[in-house]
mmCIF file of C-alpha atoms in Angstrom:
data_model
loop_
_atom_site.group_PDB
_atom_site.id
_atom_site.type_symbol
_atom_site.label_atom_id
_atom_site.label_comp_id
_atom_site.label_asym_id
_atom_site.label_seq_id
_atom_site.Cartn_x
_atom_site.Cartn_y
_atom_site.Cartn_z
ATOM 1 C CA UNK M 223 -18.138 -1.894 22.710
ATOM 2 C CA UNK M 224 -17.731 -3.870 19.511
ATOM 3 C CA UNK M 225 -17.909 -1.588 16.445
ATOM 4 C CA UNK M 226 -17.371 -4.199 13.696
ATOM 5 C CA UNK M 227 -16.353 -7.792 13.185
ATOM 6 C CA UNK M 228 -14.848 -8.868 9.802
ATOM 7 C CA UNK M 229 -14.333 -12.601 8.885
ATOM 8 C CA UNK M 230 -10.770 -13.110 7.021
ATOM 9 C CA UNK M 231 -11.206 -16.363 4.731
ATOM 10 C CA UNK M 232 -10.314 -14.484 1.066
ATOM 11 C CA UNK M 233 -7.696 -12.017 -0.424
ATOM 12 C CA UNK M 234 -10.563 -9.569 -0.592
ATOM 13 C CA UNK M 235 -11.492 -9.265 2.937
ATOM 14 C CA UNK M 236 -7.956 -8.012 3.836
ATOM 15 C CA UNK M 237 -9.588 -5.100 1.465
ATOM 16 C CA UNK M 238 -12.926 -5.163 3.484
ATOM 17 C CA UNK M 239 -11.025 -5.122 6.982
ATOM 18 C CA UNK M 240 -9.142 -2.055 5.281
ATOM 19 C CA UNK M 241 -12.420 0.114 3.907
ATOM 20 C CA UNK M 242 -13.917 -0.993 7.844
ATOM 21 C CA UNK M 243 -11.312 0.299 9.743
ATOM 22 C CA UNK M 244 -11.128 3.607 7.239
ATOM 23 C CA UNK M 245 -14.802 4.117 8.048
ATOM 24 C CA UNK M 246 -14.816 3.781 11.516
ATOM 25 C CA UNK M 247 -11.407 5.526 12.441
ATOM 26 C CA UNK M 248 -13.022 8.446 10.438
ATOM 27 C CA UNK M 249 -16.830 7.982 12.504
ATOM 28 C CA UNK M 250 -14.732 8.455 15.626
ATOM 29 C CA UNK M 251 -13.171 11.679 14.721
ATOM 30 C CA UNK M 252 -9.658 10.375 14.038
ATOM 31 C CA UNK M 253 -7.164 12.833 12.168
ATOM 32 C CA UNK M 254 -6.252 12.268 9.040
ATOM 33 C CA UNK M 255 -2.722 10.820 9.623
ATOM 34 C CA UNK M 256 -4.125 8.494 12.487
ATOM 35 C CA UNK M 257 -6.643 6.992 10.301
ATOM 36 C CA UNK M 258 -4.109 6.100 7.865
ATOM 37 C CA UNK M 259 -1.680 4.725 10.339
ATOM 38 C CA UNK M 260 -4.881 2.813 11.546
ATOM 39 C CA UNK M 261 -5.798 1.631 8.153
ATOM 40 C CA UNK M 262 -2.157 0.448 7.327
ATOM 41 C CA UNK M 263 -1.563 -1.545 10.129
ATOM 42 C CA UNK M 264 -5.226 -3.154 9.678
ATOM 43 C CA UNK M 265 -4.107 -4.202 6.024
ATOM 44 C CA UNK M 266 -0.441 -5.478 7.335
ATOM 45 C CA UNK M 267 -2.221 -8.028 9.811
ATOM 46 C CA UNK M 268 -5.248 -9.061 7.681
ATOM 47 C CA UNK M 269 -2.698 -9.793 5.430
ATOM 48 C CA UNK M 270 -0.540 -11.711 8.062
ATOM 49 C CA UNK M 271 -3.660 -13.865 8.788
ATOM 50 C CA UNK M 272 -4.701 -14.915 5.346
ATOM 51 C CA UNK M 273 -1.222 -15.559 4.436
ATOM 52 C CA UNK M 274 0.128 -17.496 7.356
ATOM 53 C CA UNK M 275 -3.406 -18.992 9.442
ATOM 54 C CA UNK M 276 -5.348 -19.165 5.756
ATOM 55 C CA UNK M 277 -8.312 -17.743 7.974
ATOM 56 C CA UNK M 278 -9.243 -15.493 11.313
ATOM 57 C CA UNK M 279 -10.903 -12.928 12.592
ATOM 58 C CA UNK M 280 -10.690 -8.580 12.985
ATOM 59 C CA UNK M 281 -12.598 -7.231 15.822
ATOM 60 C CA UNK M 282 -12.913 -3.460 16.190
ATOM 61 C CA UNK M 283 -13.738 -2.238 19.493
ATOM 62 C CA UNK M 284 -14.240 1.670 21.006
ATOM 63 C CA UNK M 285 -12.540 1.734 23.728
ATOM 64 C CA UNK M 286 -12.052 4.341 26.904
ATOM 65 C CA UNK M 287 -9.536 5.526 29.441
ATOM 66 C CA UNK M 288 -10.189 8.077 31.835
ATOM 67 C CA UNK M 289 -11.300 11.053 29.338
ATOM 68 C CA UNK M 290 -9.387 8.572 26.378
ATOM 69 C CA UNK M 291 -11.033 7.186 24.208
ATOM 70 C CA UNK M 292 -9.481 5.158 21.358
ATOM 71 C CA UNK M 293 -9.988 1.853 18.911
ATOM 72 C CA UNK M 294 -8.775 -1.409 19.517
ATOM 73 C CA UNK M 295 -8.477 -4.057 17.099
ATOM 74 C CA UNK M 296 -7.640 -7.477 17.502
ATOM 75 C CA UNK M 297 -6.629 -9.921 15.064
ATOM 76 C CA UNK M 298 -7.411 -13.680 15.719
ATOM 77 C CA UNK M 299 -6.461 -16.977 14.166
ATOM 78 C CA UNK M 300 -6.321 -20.848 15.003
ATOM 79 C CA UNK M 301 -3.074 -21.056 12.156
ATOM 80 C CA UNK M 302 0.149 -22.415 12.904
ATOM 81 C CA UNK M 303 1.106 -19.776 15.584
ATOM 82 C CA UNK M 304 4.269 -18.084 15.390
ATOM 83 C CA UNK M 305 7.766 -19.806 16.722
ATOM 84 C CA UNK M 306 10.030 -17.355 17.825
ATOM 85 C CA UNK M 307 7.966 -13.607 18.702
ATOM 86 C CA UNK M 308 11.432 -12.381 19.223
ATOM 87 C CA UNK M 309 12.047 -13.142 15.868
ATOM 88 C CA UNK M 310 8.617 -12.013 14.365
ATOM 89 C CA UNK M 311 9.678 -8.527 16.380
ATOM 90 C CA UNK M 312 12.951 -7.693 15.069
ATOM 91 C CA UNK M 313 13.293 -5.295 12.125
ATOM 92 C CA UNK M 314 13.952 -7.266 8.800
ATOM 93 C CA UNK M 315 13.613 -10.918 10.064
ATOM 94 C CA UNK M 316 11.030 -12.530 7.669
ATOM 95 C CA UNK M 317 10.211 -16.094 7.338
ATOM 96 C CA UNK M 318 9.044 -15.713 3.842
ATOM 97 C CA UNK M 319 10.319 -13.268 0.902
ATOM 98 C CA UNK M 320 9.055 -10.653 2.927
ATOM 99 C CA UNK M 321 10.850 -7.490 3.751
ATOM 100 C CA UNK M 322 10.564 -7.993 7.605
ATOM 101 C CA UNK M 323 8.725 -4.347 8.353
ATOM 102 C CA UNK M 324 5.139 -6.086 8.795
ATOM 103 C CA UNK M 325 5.045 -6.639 12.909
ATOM 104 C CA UNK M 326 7.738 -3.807 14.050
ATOM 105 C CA UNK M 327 6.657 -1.047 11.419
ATOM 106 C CA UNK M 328 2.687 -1.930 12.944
ATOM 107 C CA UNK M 329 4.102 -1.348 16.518
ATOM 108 C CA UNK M 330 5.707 1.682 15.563
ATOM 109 C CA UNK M 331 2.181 3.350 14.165
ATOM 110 C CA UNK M 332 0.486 1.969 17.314
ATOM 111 C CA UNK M 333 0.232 3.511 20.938
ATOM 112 C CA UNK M 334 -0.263 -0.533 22.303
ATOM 113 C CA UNK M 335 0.510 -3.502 20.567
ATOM 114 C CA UNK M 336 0.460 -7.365 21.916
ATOM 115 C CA UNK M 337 1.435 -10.749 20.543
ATOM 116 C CA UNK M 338 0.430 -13.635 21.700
ATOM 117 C CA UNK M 339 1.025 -17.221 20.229
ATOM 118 C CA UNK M 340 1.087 -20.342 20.872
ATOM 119 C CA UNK M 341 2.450 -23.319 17.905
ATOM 120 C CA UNK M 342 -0.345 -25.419 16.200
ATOM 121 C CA UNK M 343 -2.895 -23.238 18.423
ATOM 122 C CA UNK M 344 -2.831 -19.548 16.967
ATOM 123 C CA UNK M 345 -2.058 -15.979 17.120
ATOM 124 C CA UNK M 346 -3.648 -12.916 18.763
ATOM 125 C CA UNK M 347 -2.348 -9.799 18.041
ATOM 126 C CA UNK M 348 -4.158 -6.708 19.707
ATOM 127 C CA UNK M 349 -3.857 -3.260 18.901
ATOM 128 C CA UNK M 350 -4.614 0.033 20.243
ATOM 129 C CA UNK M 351 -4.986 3.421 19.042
ATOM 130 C CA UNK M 352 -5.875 6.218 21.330
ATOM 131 C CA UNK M 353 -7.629 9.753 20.243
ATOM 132 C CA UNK W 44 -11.911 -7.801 -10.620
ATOM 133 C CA UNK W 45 -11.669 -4.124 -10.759
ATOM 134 C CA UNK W 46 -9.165 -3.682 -13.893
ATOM 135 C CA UNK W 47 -6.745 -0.303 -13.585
ATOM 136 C CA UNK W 48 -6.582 1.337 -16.894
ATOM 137 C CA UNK W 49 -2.821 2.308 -18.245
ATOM 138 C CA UNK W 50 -3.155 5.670 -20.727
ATOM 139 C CA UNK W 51 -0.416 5.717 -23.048
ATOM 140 C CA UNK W 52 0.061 9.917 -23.679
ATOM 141 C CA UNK W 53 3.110 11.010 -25.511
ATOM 142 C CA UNK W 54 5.347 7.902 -25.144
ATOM 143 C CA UNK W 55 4.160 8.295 -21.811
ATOM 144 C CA UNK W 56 2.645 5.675 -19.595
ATOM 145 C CA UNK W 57 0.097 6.856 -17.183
ATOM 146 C CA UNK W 58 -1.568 4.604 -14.992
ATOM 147 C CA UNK W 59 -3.522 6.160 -11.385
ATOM 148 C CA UNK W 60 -3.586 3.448 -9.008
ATOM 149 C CA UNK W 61 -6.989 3.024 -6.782
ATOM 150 C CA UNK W 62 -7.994 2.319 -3.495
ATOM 151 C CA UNK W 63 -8.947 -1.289 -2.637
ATOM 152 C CA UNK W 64 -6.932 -3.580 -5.083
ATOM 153 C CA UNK W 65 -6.684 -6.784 -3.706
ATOM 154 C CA UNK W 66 -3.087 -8.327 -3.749
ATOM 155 C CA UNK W 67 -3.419 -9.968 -6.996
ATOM 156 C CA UNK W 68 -5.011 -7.161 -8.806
ATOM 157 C CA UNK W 69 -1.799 -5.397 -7.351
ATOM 158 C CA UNK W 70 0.934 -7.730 -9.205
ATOM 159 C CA UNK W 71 -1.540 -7.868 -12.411
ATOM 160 C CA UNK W 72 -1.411 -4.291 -12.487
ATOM 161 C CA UNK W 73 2.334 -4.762 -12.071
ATOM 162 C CA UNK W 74 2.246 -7.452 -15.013
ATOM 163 C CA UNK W 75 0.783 -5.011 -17.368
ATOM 164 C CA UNK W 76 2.764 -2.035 -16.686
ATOM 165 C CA UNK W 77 5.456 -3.812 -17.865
ATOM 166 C CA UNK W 78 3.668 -5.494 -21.030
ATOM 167 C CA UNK W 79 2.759 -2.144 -21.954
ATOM 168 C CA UNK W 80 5.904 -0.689 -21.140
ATOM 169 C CA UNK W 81 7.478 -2.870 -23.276
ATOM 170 C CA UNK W 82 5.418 -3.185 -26.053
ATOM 171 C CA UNK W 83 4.509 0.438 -26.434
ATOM 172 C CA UNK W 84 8.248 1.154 -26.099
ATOM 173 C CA UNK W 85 7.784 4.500 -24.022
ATOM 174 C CA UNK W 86 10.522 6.416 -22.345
ATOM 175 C CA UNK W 87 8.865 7.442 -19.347
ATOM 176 C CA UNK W 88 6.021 6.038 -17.285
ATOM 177 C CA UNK W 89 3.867 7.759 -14.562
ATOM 178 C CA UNK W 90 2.749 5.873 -11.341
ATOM 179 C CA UNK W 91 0.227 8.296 -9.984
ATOM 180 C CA UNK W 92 -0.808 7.440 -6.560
ATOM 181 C CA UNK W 93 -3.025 10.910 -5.972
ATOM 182 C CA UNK W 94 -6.161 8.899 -4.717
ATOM 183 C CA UNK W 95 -4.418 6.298 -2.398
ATOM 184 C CA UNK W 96 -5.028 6.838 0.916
ATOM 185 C CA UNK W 97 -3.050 4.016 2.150
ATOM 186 C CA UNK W 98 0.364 2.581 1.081
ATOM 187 C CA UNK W 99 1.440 -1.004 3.144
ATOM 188 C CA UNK W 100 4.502 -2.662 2.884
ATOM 189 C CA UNK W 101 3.257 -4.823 0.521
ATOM 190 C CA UNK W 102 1.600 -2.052 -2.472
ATOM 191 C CA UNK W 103 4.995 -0.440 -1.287
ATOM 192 C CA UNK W 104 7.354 -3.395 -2.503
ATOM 193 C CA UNK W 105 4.902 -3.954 -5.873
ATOM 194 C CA UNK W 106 5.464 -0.249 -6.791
ATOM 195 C CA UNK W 107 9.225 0.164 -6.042
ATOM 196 C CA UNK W 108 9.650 -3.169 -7.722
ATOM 197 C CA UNK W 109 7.640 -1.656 -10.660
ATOM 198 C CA UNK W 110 9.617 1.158 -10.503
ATOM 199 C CA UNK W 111 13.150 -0.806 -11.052
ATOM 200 C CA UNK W 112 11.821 -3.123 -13.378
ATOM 201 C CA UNK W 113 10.452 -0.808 -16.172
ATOM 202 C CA UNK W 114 14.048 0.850 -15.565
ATOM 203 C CA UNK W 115 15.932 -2.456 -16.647
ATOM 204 C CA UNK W 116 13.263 -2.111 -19.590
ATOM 205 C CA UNK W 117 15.104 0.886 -20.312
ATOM 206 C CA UNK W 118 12.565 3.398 -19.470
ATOM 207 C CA UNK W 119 12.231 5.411 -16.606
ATOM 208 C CA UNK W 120 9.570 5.600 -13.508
ATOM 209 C CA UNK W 121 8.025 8.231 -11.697
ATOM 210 C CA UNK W 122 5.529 7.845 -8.213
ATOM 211 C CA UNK W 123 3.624 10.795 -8.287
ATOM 212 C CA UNK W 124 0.764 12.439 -6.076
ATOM 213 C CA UNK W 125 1.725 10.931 -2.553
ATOM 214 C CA UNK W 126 -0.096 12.311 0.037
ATOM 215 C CA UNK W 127 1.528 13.897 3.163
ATOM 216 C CA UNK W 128 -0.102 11.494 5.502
ATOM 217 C CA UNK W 129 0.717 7.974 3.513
ATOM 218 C CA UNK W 130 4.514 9.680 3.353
ATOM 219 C CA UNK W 131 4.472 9.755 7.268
ATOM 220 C CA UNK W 132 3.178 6.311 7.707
ATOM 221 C CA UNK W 133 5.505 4.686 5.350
ATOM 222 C CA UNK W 134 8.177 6.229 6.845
ATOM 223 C CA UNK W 135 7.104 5.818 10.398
ATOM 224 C CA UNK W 136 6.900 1.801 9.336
ATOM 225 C CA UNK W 137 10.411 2.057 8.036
ATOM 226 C CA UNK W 138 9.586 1.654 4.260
ATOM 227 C CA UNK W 139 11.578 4.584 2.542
ATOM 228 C CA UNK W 140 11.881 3.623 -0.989
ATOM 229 C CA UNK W 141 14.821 5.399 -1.464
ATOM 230 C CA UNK W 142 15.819 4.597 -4.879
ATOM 231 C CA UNK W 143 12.742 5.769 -6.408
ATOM 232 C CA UNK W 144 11.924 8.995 -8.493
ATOM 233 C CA UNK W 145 9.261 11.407 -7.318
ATOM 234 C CA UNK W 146 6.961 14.175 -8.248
ATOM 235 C CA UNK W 147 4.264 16.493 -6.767
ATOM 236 C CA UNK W 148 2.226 15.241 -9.552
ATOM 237 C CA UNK W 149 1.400 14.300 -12.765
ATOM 238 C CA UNK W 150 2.614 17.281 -14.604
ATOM 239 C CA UNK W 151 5.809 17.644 -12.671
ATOM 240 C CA UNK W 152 6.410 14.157 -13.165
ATOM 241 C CA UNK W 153 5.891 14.716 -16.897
ATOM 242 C CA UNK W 154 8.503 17.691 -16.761
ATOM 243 C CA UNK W 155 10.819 15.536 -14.947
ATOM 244 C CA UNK W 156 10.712 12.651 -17.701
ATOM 245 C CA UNK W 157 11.039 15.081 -20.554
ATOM 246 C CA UNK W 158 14.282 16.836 -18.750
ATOM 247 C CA UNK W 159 15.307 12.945 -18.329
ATOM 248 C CA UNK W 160 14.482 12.479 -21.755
ATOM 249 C CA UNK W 161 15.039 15.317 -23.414
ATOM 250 C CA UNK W 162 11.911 15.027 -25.409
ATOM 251 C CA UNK W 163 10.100 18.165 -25.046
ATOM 252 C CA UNK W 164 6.793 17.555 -24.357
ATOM 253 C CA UNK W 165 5.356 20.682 -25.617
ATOM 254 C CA UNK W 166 6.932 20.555 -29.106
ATOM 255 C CA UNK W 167 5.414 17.538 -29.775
ATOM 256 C CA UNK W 168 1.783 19.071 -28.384
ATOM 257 C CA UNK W 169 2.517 21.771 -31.525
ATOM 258 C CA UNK W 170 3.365 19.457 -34.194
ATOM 259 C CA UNK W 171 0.842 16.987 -33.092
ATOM 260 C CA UNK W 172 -2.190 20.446 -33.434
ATOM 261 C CA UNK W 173 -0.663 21.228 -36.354
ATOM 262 C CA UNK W 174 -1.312 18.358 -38.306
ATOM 263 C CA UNK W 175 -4.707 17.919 -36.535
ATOM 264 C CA UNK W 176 -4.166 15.062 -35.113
ATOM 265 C CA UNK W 177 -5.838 16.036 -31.592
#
């Protein structure tokens, strides 16, 4: 079920993608601790988005495993795509002046994380966080 | 733009960072902790981060950076007030900030700068009531 949809075009809606996911991590009963894992890696890929595709998409979905349930959020642009994932995955490899945590550190706060990307056509990163 | 206010207390800078700066407001903020750093000429300044309730890597870099920077002004920075769950997220992500100073809180980052210092904080709180300037 989709909980919320929020529209990255501006610095301020990484902020807005942030103060969504803190609200609805907390409405579904998330600790304290997951909710700010949640939160963080929500701000690391909004902010991957409007710095690298310039625009995209955060969709937050409930979703349920046997007696799981959990949130899953995926983040969707039509920007340049990313060349190497391999790259993109390894601990302090960063195209920019970046320090190289952003996709790895998100992984490690996750319970499921998936890239996929294609040059010229986009990236879809999807993220899951189970209760 | 939502504007974070720096006090300046005792040659002390304090300035309590908020939730939901964008990225810009971020490296302003980071602009004018130094200005006033600099031309306030204070020996100590306070980073309190008390009503954060997120830290990513890139607030994390602005504030460490902050951190070194007013040091080469010859001052010194202190992060205080981070909470135990932003402390296990930033270290879960692999962001460990090791080379900067830390304190429960305000006050203990206060006693930290004046042992740093050794400008007793207290002193000056007497003199200062004494001449009625409070």
């Amino acid at each position: 079920m989709i909980l919320g949809v929020v529209e990255i075009f501006h610095e301020k809606d990484i902020v807005i993608a942030r103060q969504t996911a803190r609200e609805l991590t907390k409405d579904m009963g998330f600790g304290l601790v997951d909710q700010t894992r949640i939160v963080t890696a929500v701000s690391e890929l909004s902010r991957n988005i409007f710095k690298y595709a310039k625009s995209g998409r955060v969709i937050f979905e409930s979703v349920e495993s046997g007696k799981s349930r959990g949130i899953s959020i995926s983040f969707i642009d039509k920007g340049p795509g990313i060349e190497s994932i391999e790259n993109a995955m390894k601990e302090g490899f960063s195209t920019d002046k970046g320090m190289g945590l952003g996709l790895p550190g998100v992984k490690k706060l996750m319970d499921y994380f998936k890239i996929s990307s294609e040059l010229e056509k986009g990236t879809t990163v999807v993220i899951i966080k189970w209760k | 733009m939502k504007k974070v206010p720096i006090l300046v207390i005792r040659n002390t800078l304090i300035i309590c960072i908020q939730n939901d700066l964008t990225d810009t407001a971020i490296l302003e903020l980071q602009n004018d902790i130094l200005d006033k750093t600099y031309k306030t000429r204070v020996n100590g300044v306070i980073i309190d981060i008390s009503s954060l309730d997120m830290i990513d890597v890139f607030l994390g870099k602005v504030i460490s950076d902050t951190t070194k920077m007013v040091r080469l002004l010859g001052a010194q920075a202190i992060l205080v007030g981070m909470k135990p769950n932003i402390a296990i997220t930033l270290i879960e992500l692999g962001f460990e900030m090791p080379n900067v100073k830390t304190a429960i809180d305000v006050d203990n980052g206060l006693k930290i700068l004046n042992k740093y210092e050794k400008y007793n904080a207290t002193k000056v709180l007497e003199v200062t009531e004494l001449s009625g300037e409070d």
